[in-house]
Amino acid sequence: MGKNCLFSIPEFLFGKRGLALFFSLGACWCGAQKNPFITHMYTADPSAHVWSDGRLYVYASHDIAPPRGCDLMDKYHVFSTDDMVNWVDHGEILSSEQVPWGRKEGGFMWAPDCVYKNGTYYFYFPHPSGTEWNKTWKIGVATSDKPASGFTVQGYIPDLEPMIDPCVFIDDDGQAYLYYGGGGTCMGGKLKDNMMEVDGKMQIMEGLEDFHEAAWVHKRKGIYYLSYSDNHDEGDAHNRMRYATSKSPLGPWTYQGIYMDPTDSYTNHGSIVKYKGQWYAFYHNSALSGHDWLRSICVDKLYYNKDGSIRKVVPTLDCGASLKGKKK
Ligand code: FUB
């Protein structure tokens, strides 16, 4: 990662109605990748995907100041790039006000994911349906024919246990799989072709060690990788990122180890994606705010060993972002 970058440059701003909202963000004068790569707002839980237009898109949740844990997070933004340096903020794609079945108090739009299938982008988001948020989580589904606008809520995936952090992975044969979890349990199952219902039963993902949340599945050389955050909680150092592998998308999984040590943030949440021949690990930290619940999305290169194991990702910081005194 390049160092000594001084500026983010907003390049284009268009009116809202009918026109796109573009900010070219994070373009350093030195032309290098930087962390955090979004600095005009607080962001968390990056789900990264490469779509057929050749751009890499990141679907993130949005921390809002002043923070109250993760209660007030009520909207999502999408960011994209074609060079890992210049990022476009496509604006808000969904808020809790647009969820007909959502809790009346709003908030709690937590870690989302998005997949593309047969001309439609499916955006999956955890959101409670009741005031008692912890017992009423649903996995909502919104769709659009565009990757970063026009999303309409279609409903939620029925008959799921109330847990969070959906990840949808589509295998080479076109079969889609849903993963989600919380409270120490990660579950996975097949999705029907409509992408809104589970085909059969969700099953516990066996073989993970110390699962907390933030499941993410990717495939490399025929091996499935399930990555997630753990329950580590010591002093100021919190969630680590771990992973397990399998020859099957639903396990059983073989635990492999930690691929990222804690950042300065209480939580971590990652996605792993290949772009233009390079693998990347997305995650978040609290570098801009020094506050656990005002997080910022980051990315660093990820490398595999010859045996397919993941080398520890070393988080980088630059462009003037500084770690401030820790606030909870
Ligand atoms: O951002 C809200 C929650 O914090 C996410 O759903 C978890 O993965 C953790 O990052």
XYZ file of N, CA and C and ligand atoms in Angstrom, residues 44-45 61-63 69-70 73 108-112 126 137 164-166 212-215 229 239 267-270 284 293 295, ligand 1:
103
model
N -19.119 -0.136 7.342
C -18.708 -1.397 7.984
C -19.164 -2.571 7.128
N -18.681 -3.764 7.455
C -19.202 -5.016 6.900
C -19.127 -5.092 5.378
N -22.509 -1.766 5.215
C -23.461 -1.115 6.102
C -22.869 0.225 6.552
N -23.692 1.038 7.180
C -23.341 2.446 7.409
C -23.485 2.788 8.884
N -22.349 3.018 9.549
C -22.384 3.463 10.949
C -22.731 4.945 10.987
N -24.093 1.737 19.929
C -23.852 0.381 19.470
C -24.085 0.342 17.969
N -24.788 -0.684 17.515
C -25.129 -0.774 16.091
C -26.614 -0.480 15.877
N -27.861 2.057 12.785
C -27.471 1.807 11.391
C -28.751 1.567 10.588
N -30.838 -0.923 12.766
C -30.460 -2.351 12.647
C -30.434 -2.873 11.206
N -29.889 -2.099 10.303
C -29.644 -2.643 8.959
C -28.187 -3.110 8.998
N -27.997 -4.367 9.302
C -26.650 -4.884 9.557
C -26.038 -5.496 8.293
N -24.991 -6.285 8.478
C -24.119 -6.690 7.370
C -24.858 -7.358 6.202
N -24.807 -6.765 5.018
C -25.535 -7.295 3.863
C -24.649 -8.100 2.908
N -29.812 -8.344 6.873
C -30.455 -8.738 8.131
C -31.167 -7.526 8.724
N -34.928 -11.159 14.097
C -34.134 -10.969 12.864
C -34.745 -11.736 11.694
N -28.116 -13.406 11.874
C -27.694 -12.254 11.060
C -26.648 -12.625 10.008
N -26.179 -11.622 9.307
C -25.025 -11.682 8.413
C -25.172 -12.711 7.284
N -26.125 -12.485 6.368
C -26.274 -13.407 5.246
C -25.081 -13.316 4.291
N -18.224 -16.733 15.449
C -19.004 -15.642 16.053
C -20.065 -15.159 15.064
N -19.619 -14.619 13.907
C -20.556 -14.082 12.909
C -19.781 -13.824 11.621
N -20.423 -13.151 10.638
C -19.730 -12.680 9.433
C -19.255 -13.815 8.517
N -20.106 -14.797 8.280
C -19.733 -15.888 7.364
C -19.553 -15.355 5.939
N -15.741 -14.217 11.620
C -15.079 -13.592 12.767
C -15.278 -14.482 13.994
N -12.384 -9.130 17.756
C -12.578 -10.229 16.806
C -11.378 -10.453 15.866
N -15.426 -5.158 16.519
C -15.865 -6.205 15.588
C -14.903 -6.277 14.398
N -15.026 -7.375 13.656
C -14.488 -7.367 12.288
C -15.454 -8.160 11.417
N -15.390 -7.909 10.143
C -16.315 -8.556 9.215
C -15.634 -8.520 7.854
N -15.446 -9.674 7.246
C -14.614 -9.692 6.042
C -15.262 -10.334 4.835
N -13.097 -4.229 8.228
C -13.257 -2.857 8.703
C -12.413 -2.609 9.955
N -17.854 1.844 17.275
C -19.095 1.751 16.491
C -19.177 2.798 15.391
N -17.122 2.743 12.228
C -16.109 1.938 11.572
C -15.855 2.384 10.128
O -22.454 -4.005 11.655
C -23.369 -4.652 12.503
C -22.835 -5.993 12.902
O -21.545 -5.857 13.478
C -22.628 -6.950 11.748
O -23.806 -7.551 11.301
C -21.633 -7.870 12.348
O -21.011 -8.706 11.421
C -20.692 -6.893 13.017
O -19.788 -6.344 12.112
